[in-house]
Amino acid sequence: MSVDAIVIEHVIVMVLLTLLIVVAVGIIILNDLLTAVILSGLYSLLSATVFVAMDAVDVALTEAAVGAGISTIILLGTLSFTKRVQKPQEHNNYAALIIVVMTGGALIYGTLDLPSYGDPNSPANSHPQLAQHYLTESQKEIDIPNVVTSVLASYRGYDTLGETAVVFTAAIGVLSLLGLRRRRRKEDPLLTDKQQRKQQNEDN
Amino acid sequence: MVEWLAFYNDWAVIVIMMAGFYIMIARYNLVKKIIGLSIFQTGIFYFYVGLGKVDNGTAPIFLEPKVIDESAANVASGIAEQTILYSNPLPHVLILTAIVVGVATMALGLALIVRIYEKYGSIEEDDIQAIDSQFICQLDDKK
């Protein structure tokens, strides 16, 4: 690949990241939650393309399946249980804006001594016991052509085990919040009259 | 390439993260907050994966050396003798884990929101706080 090809690759990533910023701003502005959820699905698909452009094909597949698929579905499910439109904003957001700008400024100051994008000699890419070891030895040691798989399942197997534990815990949490014992809500002082009538109808 | 363009990706990632952060602070709607959280997370994902990108590299899946050597385009550009460069697989693995954990967190948060809506009839933070303080006042009156 020539220098031009590298420039084109960089420009593709830049354009995609700019599109992501546009979608994120759209999510900030819109009041309709359904539109925001659909935009977040679009956002996940765009991020899958960013990951492809950054050579992370496994991450792109996961993001397209889990980010654009499952999380959009559970967001839509939540909307079907709750409200579709968010209340118009009455408070002012200057404090939030100041905090965000200050945090962003501090982070941008932190990027100034980072290695540039695509640098093959950066510490992360040239460490002899991590990336270089995986790329040179994993074919011999694990014998799987996909390095990401061998790192995920073998070198960092405990990491994946911990991930499974987290997902299991979350599943238990969701089930205990939504699945089990749904009928334990009588005489709640917080509910309005209309809702109590609705509940009585359901119970009957 | 121009000097400052080298930082464009990092800065774009920071803008994305701050957009998510802003949604989390400034919007009172709980579903919106969860969407903001996931935007913030993806910003971190781009940062990690971007650090692992290697110029001229390809996805870290071992290729048969023949495929590279014999393709006419590579012979023409003189890359046939070079070794194949792969991007860094380690950030990819970390982010794979993070994506799945992120969705698990999101599902738990949304389940909490559904329960909150059942109890309070609203998913706006200020409404919920108003109902809470009203309830506490009622409790104090009973005492």
Tab-separated table of C-alpha atoms in Angstrom:
chain	number	residue	atom	x	y	z
A	1	MET	CA	0.000	0.000	0.000
A	2	SER	CA	1.295	3.412	-0.866
A	3	VAL	CA	1.246	6.634	1.120
A	4	ASP	CA	-1.901	7.739	-0.711
A	5	ALA	CA	-3.731	4.642	0.482
A	6	ILE	CA	-2.777	5.455	4.088
A	7	VAL	CA	-4.064	9.015	3.654
A	8	ILE	CA	-7.339	7.704	2.227
A	9	GLU	CA	-7.721	5.291	5.159
A	10	HIS	CA	-7.180	8.128	7.612
A	11	VAL	CA	-9.666	10.360	5.798
A	12	ILE	CA	-12.308	7.594	5.843
A	13	VAL	CA	-11.990	7.265	9.618
A	14	MET	CA	-12.140	11.046	10.047
A	15	VAL	CA	-15.301	11.348	7.929
A	16	LEU	CA	-16.984	8.486	9.812
A	17	LEU	CA	-16.114	10.012	13.199
A	18	THR	CA	-17.515	13.350	12.016
A	19	LEU	CA	-20.757	11.617	10.993
A	20	LEU	CA	-20.879	10.052	14.468
A	21	ILE	CA	-20.579	13.513	16.028
A	22	VAL	CA	-23.496	14.709	13.854
A	23	VAL	CA	-25.668	11.771	14.959
A	24	ALA	CA	-24.746	12.344	18.614
A	25	VAL	CA	-25.731	16.016	18.338
A	26	GLY	CA	-29.022	14.907	16.779
A	27	ILE	CA	-29.644	12.662	19.796
A	28	ILE	CA	-28.950	15.630	22.104
A	29	ILE	CA	-31.363	17.937	20.281
A	30	LEU	CA	-34.340	15.667	19.602
A	31	ASN	CA	-37.193	15.485	22.079
A	32	ASP	CA	-38.874	12.434	20.569
A	33	LEU	CA	-37.427	9.381	22.285
A	34	LEU	CA	-38.369	6.975	19.486
A	35	THR	CA	-36.356	9.046	17.009
A	36	ALA	CA	-33.474	9.177	19.476
A	37	VAL	CA	-33.525	5.375	19.817
A	38	ILE	CA	-33.539	4.906	16.036
A	39	LEU	CA	-30.672	7.390	15.778
A	40	SER	CA	-28.766	5.391	18.375
A	41	GLY	CA	-29.228	2.304	16.193
A	42	LEU	CA	-27.825	4.287	13.267
A	43	TYR	CA	-25.008	5.396	15.559
A	44	SER	CA	-24.131	1.771	16.367
A	45	LEU	CA	-24.099	0.796	12.675
A	46	LEU	CA	-21.826	3.754	11.908
A	47	SER	CA	-19.524	2.751	14.735
A	48	ALA	CA	-19.367	-0.766	13.275
A	49	THR	CA	-18.067	0.774	10.037
A	50	VAL	CA	-15.540	2.815	12.015
A	51	PHE	CA	-14.282	-0.391	13.616
A	52	VAL	CA	-13.919	-2.014	10.181
A	53	ALA	CA	-11.915	0.995	9.014
A	54	MET	CA	-9.714	0.591	12.110
A	55	ASP	CA	-9.079	-3.126	11.285
A	56	ALA	CA	-11.123	-4.346	14.257
A	57	VAL	CA	-13.434	-6.691	12.356
A	58	ASP	CA	-14.400	-8.782	15.378
A	59	VAL	CA	-15.363	-5.663	17.294
A	60	ALA	CA	-17.354	-4.467	14.276
A	61	LEU	CA	-19.327	-7.719	14.146
A	62	THR	CA	-20.068	-7.549	17.864
A	63	GLU	CA	-21.069	-3.904	17.664
A	64	ALA	CA	-23.379	-4.534	14.694
A	65	ALA	CA	-25.017	-7.525	16.384
A	66	VAL	CA	-25.100	-6.367	19.992
A	67	GLY	CA	-25.019	-2.570	19.671
A	68	ALA	CA	-27.281	-2.044	16.674
A	69	GLY	CA	-29.390	-5.149	17.232
A	70	ILE	CA	-29.937	-6.079	20.865
A	71	SER	CA	-29.569	-2.666	22.486
A	72	THR	CA	-31.955	-1.047	19.979
A	73	ILE	CA	-34.476	-3.786	20.694
A	74	ILE	CA	-34.268	-3.417	24.467
A	75	LEU	CA	-34.492	0.376	24.143
A	76	LEU	CA	-37.601	0.024	21.976
A	77	GLY	CA	-39.023	-2.445	24.506
A	78	THR	CA	-38.450	0.084	27.291
A	79	LEU	CA	-40.197	2.774	25.259
A	80	SER	CA	-43.181	0.483	24.758
A	81	PHE	CA	-43.448	0.156	28.565
A	82	THR	CA	-42.883	3.866	29.257
A	83	LYS	CA	-43.337	7.148	27.431
A	84	ARG	CA	-42.374	8.084	23.907
A	85	VAL	CA	-41.723	11.796	24.334
A	86	GLN	CA	-39.458	13.450	26.852
A	87	LYS	CA	-40.743	16.429	28.765
A	88	PRO	CA	-39.615	19.775	27.302
A	89	GLN	CA	-36.553	21.057	29.087
A	90	GLU	CA	-37.340	23.887	31.501
A	91	HIS	CA	-34.052	24.140	33.372
A	92	ASN	CA	-31.010	25.818	31.871
A	93	ASN	CA	-27.971	23.737	31.059
A	94	TYR	CA	-25.159	26.253	31.480
A	95	ALA	CA	-23.577	24.431	34.422
A	96	ALA	CA	-23.609	21.139	32.501
A	97	LEU	CA	-22.159	22.867	29.436
A	98	ILE	CA	-19.336	24.401	31.488
A	99	ILE	CA	-18.491	21.053	33.124
A	100	VAL	CA	-18.494	19.292	29.756
A	101	VAL	CA	-16.304	21.929	28.086
A	102	MET	CA	-13.825	21.862	30.979
A	103	THR	CA	-13.604	18.059	30.972
A	104	GLY	CA	-13.217	18.046	27.198
A	105	GLY	CA	-10.492	20.690	27.390
A	106	ALA	CA	-8.574	18.668	29.979
A	107	LEU	CA	-8.882	15.526	27.826
A	108	ILE	CA	-7.702	17.391	24.701
A	109	TYR	CA	-4.703	18.652	26.677
A	110	GLY	CA	-4.040	15.013	27.546
A	111	THR	CA	-4.054	13.911	23.899
A	112	LEU	CA	-1.184	16.219	22.924
A	113	ASP	CA	1.560	13.721	23.767
A	114	LEU	CA	-0.245	10.628	22.486
A	115	PRO	CA	1.332	8.677	19.631
A	116	SER	CA	-0.234	9.660	16.316
A	117	TYR	CA	-2.951	7.526	14.757
A	118	GLY	CA	-1.578	4.426	13.004
A	119	ASP	CA	1.922	4.697	14.461
A	120	PRO	CA	3.470	1.194	14.281
A	121	ASN	CA	6.178	2.112	16.832
A	122	SER	CA	3.889	3.379	19.557
A	123	PRO	CA	4.355	1.686	22.957
A	124	ALA	CA	1.008	-0.121	22.660
A	125	ASN	CA	1.850	-1.609	19.272
A	126	SER	CA	5.495	-2.468	19.818
A	127	HIS	CA	5.471	-3.998	23.296
A	128	PRO	CA	7.382	-7.279	22.965
A	129	GLN	CA	5.322	-9.259	25.491
A	130	LEU	CA	1.847	-8.141	24.397
A	131	ALA	CA	0.958	-7.305	20.808
A	132	GLN	CA	4.181	-8.559	19.282
A	133	HIS	CA	4.071	-11.794	21.279
A	134	TYR	CA	0.476	-12.443	20.253
A	135	LEU	CA	1.195	-11.732	16.600
A	136	THR	CA	4.355	-13.810	16.337
A	137	GLU	CA	3.780	-16.696	18.767
A	138	SER	CA	0.040	-17.347	18.938
A	139	GLN	CA	0.022	-19.404	15.731
A	140	LYS	CA	2.539	-21.768	17.337
A	141	GLU	CA	1.095	-21.701	20.865
A	142	ILE	CA	-2.659	-21.739	20.231
A	143	ASP	CA	-2.936	-22.619	16.528
A	144	ILE	CA	-5.921	-20.413	15.733
A	145	PRO	CA	-5.546	-18.095	12.734
A	146	ASN	CA	-7.636	-15.332	14.312
A	147	VAL	CA	-5.409	-13.674	16.902
A	148	VAL	CA	-8.344	-11.923	18.581
A	149	THR	CA	-9.983	-15.284	19.266
A	150	SER	CA	-6.844	-16.808	20.729
A	151	VAL	CA	-6.239	-13.809	22.986
A	152	LEU	CA	-9.891	-13.700	24.046
A	153	ALA	CA	-10.245	-17.386	24.798
A	154	SER	CA	-6.766	-18.357	25.892
A	155	TYR	CA	-4.316	-15.610	26.890
A	156	ARG	CA	-7.071	-13.560	28.520
A	157	GLY	CA	-9.459	-16.381	29.326
A	158	TYR	CA	-10.082	-15.188	32.892
A	159	ASP	CA	-11.106	-11.814	31.498
A	160	THR	CA	-13.767	-13.503	29.419
A	161	LEU	CA	-14.836	-15.594	32.399
A	162	GLY	CA	-15.302	-12.380	34.389
A	163	GLU	CA	-17.314	-10.924	31.512
A	164	THR	CA	-19.581	-13.952	31.573
A	165	ALA	CA	-20.057	-13.468	35.318
A	166	VAL	CA	-21.031	-9.833	34.733
A	167	VAL	CA	-23.544	-10.763	32.030
A	168	PHE	CA	-24.979	-13.480	34.269
A	169	THR	CA	-25.353	-11.010	37.152
A	170	ALA	CA	-27.043	-8.500	34.870
A	171	ALA	CA	-29.425	-11.171	33.598
A	172	ILE	CA	-30.336	-12.104	37.187
A	173	GLY	CA	-30.873	-8.427	37.953
A	174	VAL	CA	-33.148	-7.875	34.962
A	175	LEU	CA	-35.127	-11.031	35.723
A	176	SER	CA	-35.605	-10.141	39.379
A	177	LEU	CA	-36.651	-6.590	38.440
A	178	LEU	CA	-39.049	-7.480	35.649
A	179	GLY	CA	-39.681	-11.201	35.433
A	180	LEU	CA	-40.582	-12.474	38.875
A	181	ARG	CA	-43.347	-11.447	41.284
A	182	ARG	CA	-44.951	-8.758	39.179
A	183	ARG	CA	-48.125	-8.638	41.290
A	184	ARG	CA	-46.853	-7.084	44.471
A	185	ARG	CA	-48.137	-3.552	44.053
A	186	LYS	CA	-51.308	-2.831	45.984
A	187	GLU	CA	-52.155	0.274	47.993
A	188	ASP	CA	-49.163	2.224	46.904
A	189	PRO	CA	-49.449	5.836	48.091
A	190	LEU	CA	-47.269	7.040	45.232
A	191	LEU	CA	-49.710	6.029	42.514
A	192	THR	CA	-52.315	8.392	41.145
A	193	ASP	CA	-56.021	7.534	41.183
A	194	LYS	CA	-56.033	6.786	37.489
A	195	GLN	CA	-53.239	4.247	37.813
A	196	GLN	CA	-54.879	2.590	40.827
A	197	ARG	CA	-58.075	2.156	38.844
A	198	LYS	CA	-56.031	0.728	35.986
A	199	GLN	CA	-54.383	-1.751	38.367
A	200	GLN	CA	-57.692	-2.809	39.827
A	201	ASN	CA	-58.953	-3.500	36.328
A	202	GLU	CA	-55.884	-5.585	35.640
A	203	ASP	CA	-56.249	-7.522	38.886
A	204	ASN	CA	-59.879	-8.261	38.147
B	1	MET	CA	-0.329	15.157	6.474
B	2	VAL	CA	-0.953	18.478	8.182
B	3	GLU	CA	0.255	18.618	11.790
B	4	TRP	CA	-3.024	19.095	13.591
B	5	LEU	CA	-4.833	16.499	11.491
B	6	ALA	CA	-2.818	13.862	13.345
B	7	PHE	CA	-4.918	14.669	16.397
B	8	TYR	CA	-8.245	14.884	14.569
B	9	ASN	CA	-9.335	11.360	15.521
B	10	ASP	CA	-8.512	11.806	19.210
B	11	TRP	CA	-10.345	15.116	19.322
B	12	ALA	CA	-13.371	13.751	17.474
B	13	VAL	CA	-13.483	10.898	19.989
B	14	ILE	CA	-13.352	13.404	22.845
B	15	VAL	CA	-16.202	15.415	21.280
B	16	ILE	CA	-18.273	12.216	21.024
B	17	MET	CA	-17.533	11.321	24.647
B	18	MET	CA	-18.446	14.809	25.797
B	19	ALA	CA	-21.696	14.673	23.789
B	20	GLY	CA	-22.645	11.545	25.740
B	21	PHE	CA	-21.526	13.142	29.008
B	22	TYR	CA	-23.635	16.233	28.261
B	23	ILE	CA	-26.719	14.077	27.616
B	24	MET	CA	-26.137	12.297	30.925
B	25	ILE	CA	-25.881	15.540	32.915
B	26	ALA	CA	-28.251	17.918	31.142
B	27	ARG	CA	-31.167	15.706	30.116
B	28	TYR	CA	-33.592	14.663	32.844
B	29	ASN	CA	-35.199	11.856	30.845
B	30	LEU	CA	-33.834	8.539	32.114
B	31	VAL	CA	-33.953	6.710	28.740
B	32	LYS	CA	-32.038	9.622	27.215
B	33	LYS	CA	-29.462	9.302	29.990
B	34	ILE	CA	-28.942	5.621	29.145
B	35	ILE	CA	-28.464	6.483	25.450
B	36	GLY	CA	-25.933	9.134	26.538
B	37	LEU	CA	-24.112	6.531	28.618
B	38	SER	CA	-23.789	4.221	25.614
B	39	ILE	CA	-22.508	7.107	23.454
B	40	PHE	CA	-19.904	7.904	26.102
B	41	GLN	CA	-18.855	4.240	26.114
B	42	THR	CA	-18.467	4.049	22.339
B	43	GLY	CA	-16.206	7.113	22.485
B	44	ILE	CA	-13.847	5.124	24.709
B	45	PHE	CA	-14.062	2.163	22.312
B	46	TYR	CA	-12.875	4.287	19.357
B	47	PHE	CA	-10.018	5.616	21.454
B	48	TYR	CA	-8.791	2.120	22.376
B	49	VAL	CA	-9.227	0.598	18.932
B	50	GLY	CA	-7.648	3.668	17.321
B	51	LEU	CA	-4.545	3.210	19.502
B	52	GLY	CA	-4.162	-0.317	18.142
B	53	LYS	CA	-4.369	0.652	14.463
B	54	VAL	CA	-1.139	0.217	12.490
B	55	ASP	CA	-0.606	2.005	9.173
B	56	ASN	CA	-0.537	-0.454	6.257
B	57	GLY	CA	-1.746	-3.083	8.694
B	58	THR	CA	-4.626	-5.449	8.249
B	59	ALA	CA	-7.046	-7.171	10.603
B	60	PRO	CA	-5.156	-9.525	12.966
B	61	ILE	CA	-6.177	-12.751	11.219
B	62	PHE	CA	-3.255	-14.702	9.845
B	63	LEU	CA	-3.194	-14.766	6.067
B	64	GLU	CA	-1.687	-17.510	3.973
B	65	PRO	CA	1.597	-15.938	2.842
B	66	LYS	CA	0.967	-17.148	-0.739
B	67	VAL	CA	-2.144	-15.018	-1.109
B	68	ILE	CA	-0.162	-11.875	-0.473
B	69	ASP	CA	2.908	-12.841	-2.475
B	70	GLU	CA	1.174	-13.843	-5.659
B	71	SER	CA	-1.375	-11.056	-5.973
B	72	ALA	CA	-0.363	-8.889	-8.905
B	73	ALA	CA	-1.131	-5.592	-7.205
B	74	ASN	CA	1.216	-6.352	-4.332
B	75	VAL	CA	4.001	-7.458	-6.626
B	76	ALA	CA	3.606	-4.252	-8.583
B	77	SER	CA	3.788	-2.072	-5.466
B	78	GLY	CA	6.815	-3.991	-4.225
B	79	ILE	CA	5.157	-5.207	-1.014
B	80	ALA	CA	5.580	-8.888	-1.861
B	81	GLU	CA	8.898	-9.187	-0.075
B	82	GLN	CA	7.747	-7.364	3.029
B	83	THR	CA	6.268	-9.126	6.000
B	84	ILE	CA	2.538	-8.658	6.560
B	85	LEU	CA	1.678	-6.020	9.150
B	86	TYR	CA	-1.211	-6.699	11.498
B	87	SER	CA	-3.014	-4.244	13.744
B	88	ASN	CA	-2.742	-4.698	17.480
B	89	PRO	CA	-5.227	-7.412	18.595
B	90	LEU	CA	-5.159	-6.574	22.317
B	91	PRO	CA	-7.425	-3.460	22.246
B	92	HIS	CA	-9.886	-5.403	20.096
B	93	VAL	CA	-10.192	-8.093	22.760
B	94	LEU	CA	-10.629	-5.550	25.560
B	95	ILE	CA	-13.309	-3.697	23.599
B	96	LEU	CA	-15.146	-6.910	22.698
B	97	THR	CA	-15.513	-7.540	26.426
B	98	ALA	CA	-16.495	-3.917	27.051
B	99	ILE	CA	-19.252	-3.925	24.404
B	100	VAL	CA	-20.947	-6.985	25.891
B	101	VAL	CA	-20.623	-5.664	29.443
B	102	GLY	CA	-21.983	-2.306	28.235
B	103	VAL	CA	-25.111	-3.912	26.842
B	104	ALA	CA	-25.579	-5.879	30.073
B	105	THR	CA	-25.355	-2.641	32.075
B	106	MET	CA	-27.771	-0.967	29.678
B	107	ALA	CA	-30.319	-3.781	30.014
B	108	LEU	CA	-30.142	-3.567	33.815
B	109	GLY	CA	-30.574	0.226	33.710
B	110	LEU	CA	-33.553	-0.033	31.376
B	111	ALA	CA	-35.164	-2.667	33.617
B	112	LEU	CA	-34.770	-0.238	36.528
B	113	ILE	CA	-36.380	2.495	34.407
B	114	VAL	CA	-39.387	0.282	33.634
B	115	ARG	CA	-39.825	-0.383	37.364
B	116	ILE	CA	-39.477	3.319	38.158
B	117	TYR	CA	-42.139	4.126	35.577
B	118	GLU	CA	-44.467	1.552	37.123
B	119	LYS	CA	-44.048	3.120	40.554
B	120	TYR	CA	-43.836	6.812	39.736
B	121	GLY	CA	-45.659	7.113	36.404
B	122	SER	CA	-42.813	9.192	35.004
B	123	ILE	CA	-39.291	8.747	33.732
B	124	GLU	CA	-38.269	12.371	34.219
B	125	GLU	CA	-35.741	12.937	36.983
B	126	ASP	CA	-37.331	16.165	38.273
B	127	ASP	CA	-40.822	14.623	38.440
B	128	ILE	CA	-39.449	11.662	40.369
B	129	GLN	CA	-37.667	13.949	42.828
B	130	ALA	CA	-40.846	16.006	43.303
B	131	ILE	CA	-42.870	12.856	44.035
B	132	ASP	CA	-40.164	11.661	46.425
B	133	SER	CA	-40.092	14.896	48.420
B	134	GLN	CA	-43.902	14.965	48.511
B	135	PHE	CA	-43.876	11.395	49.890
B	136	ILE	CA	-41.323	12.304	52.546
B	137	CYS	CA	-43.497	15.287	53.576
B	138	GLN	CA	-46.468	12.940	53.929
B	139	LEU	CA	-44.440	10.620	56.150
B	140	ASP	CA	-43.403	13.567	58.336
B	141	ASP	CA	-47.034	14.680	58.685
B	142	LYS	CA	-48.036	11.223	59.905
B	143	LYS	CA	-45.440	11.403	62.652
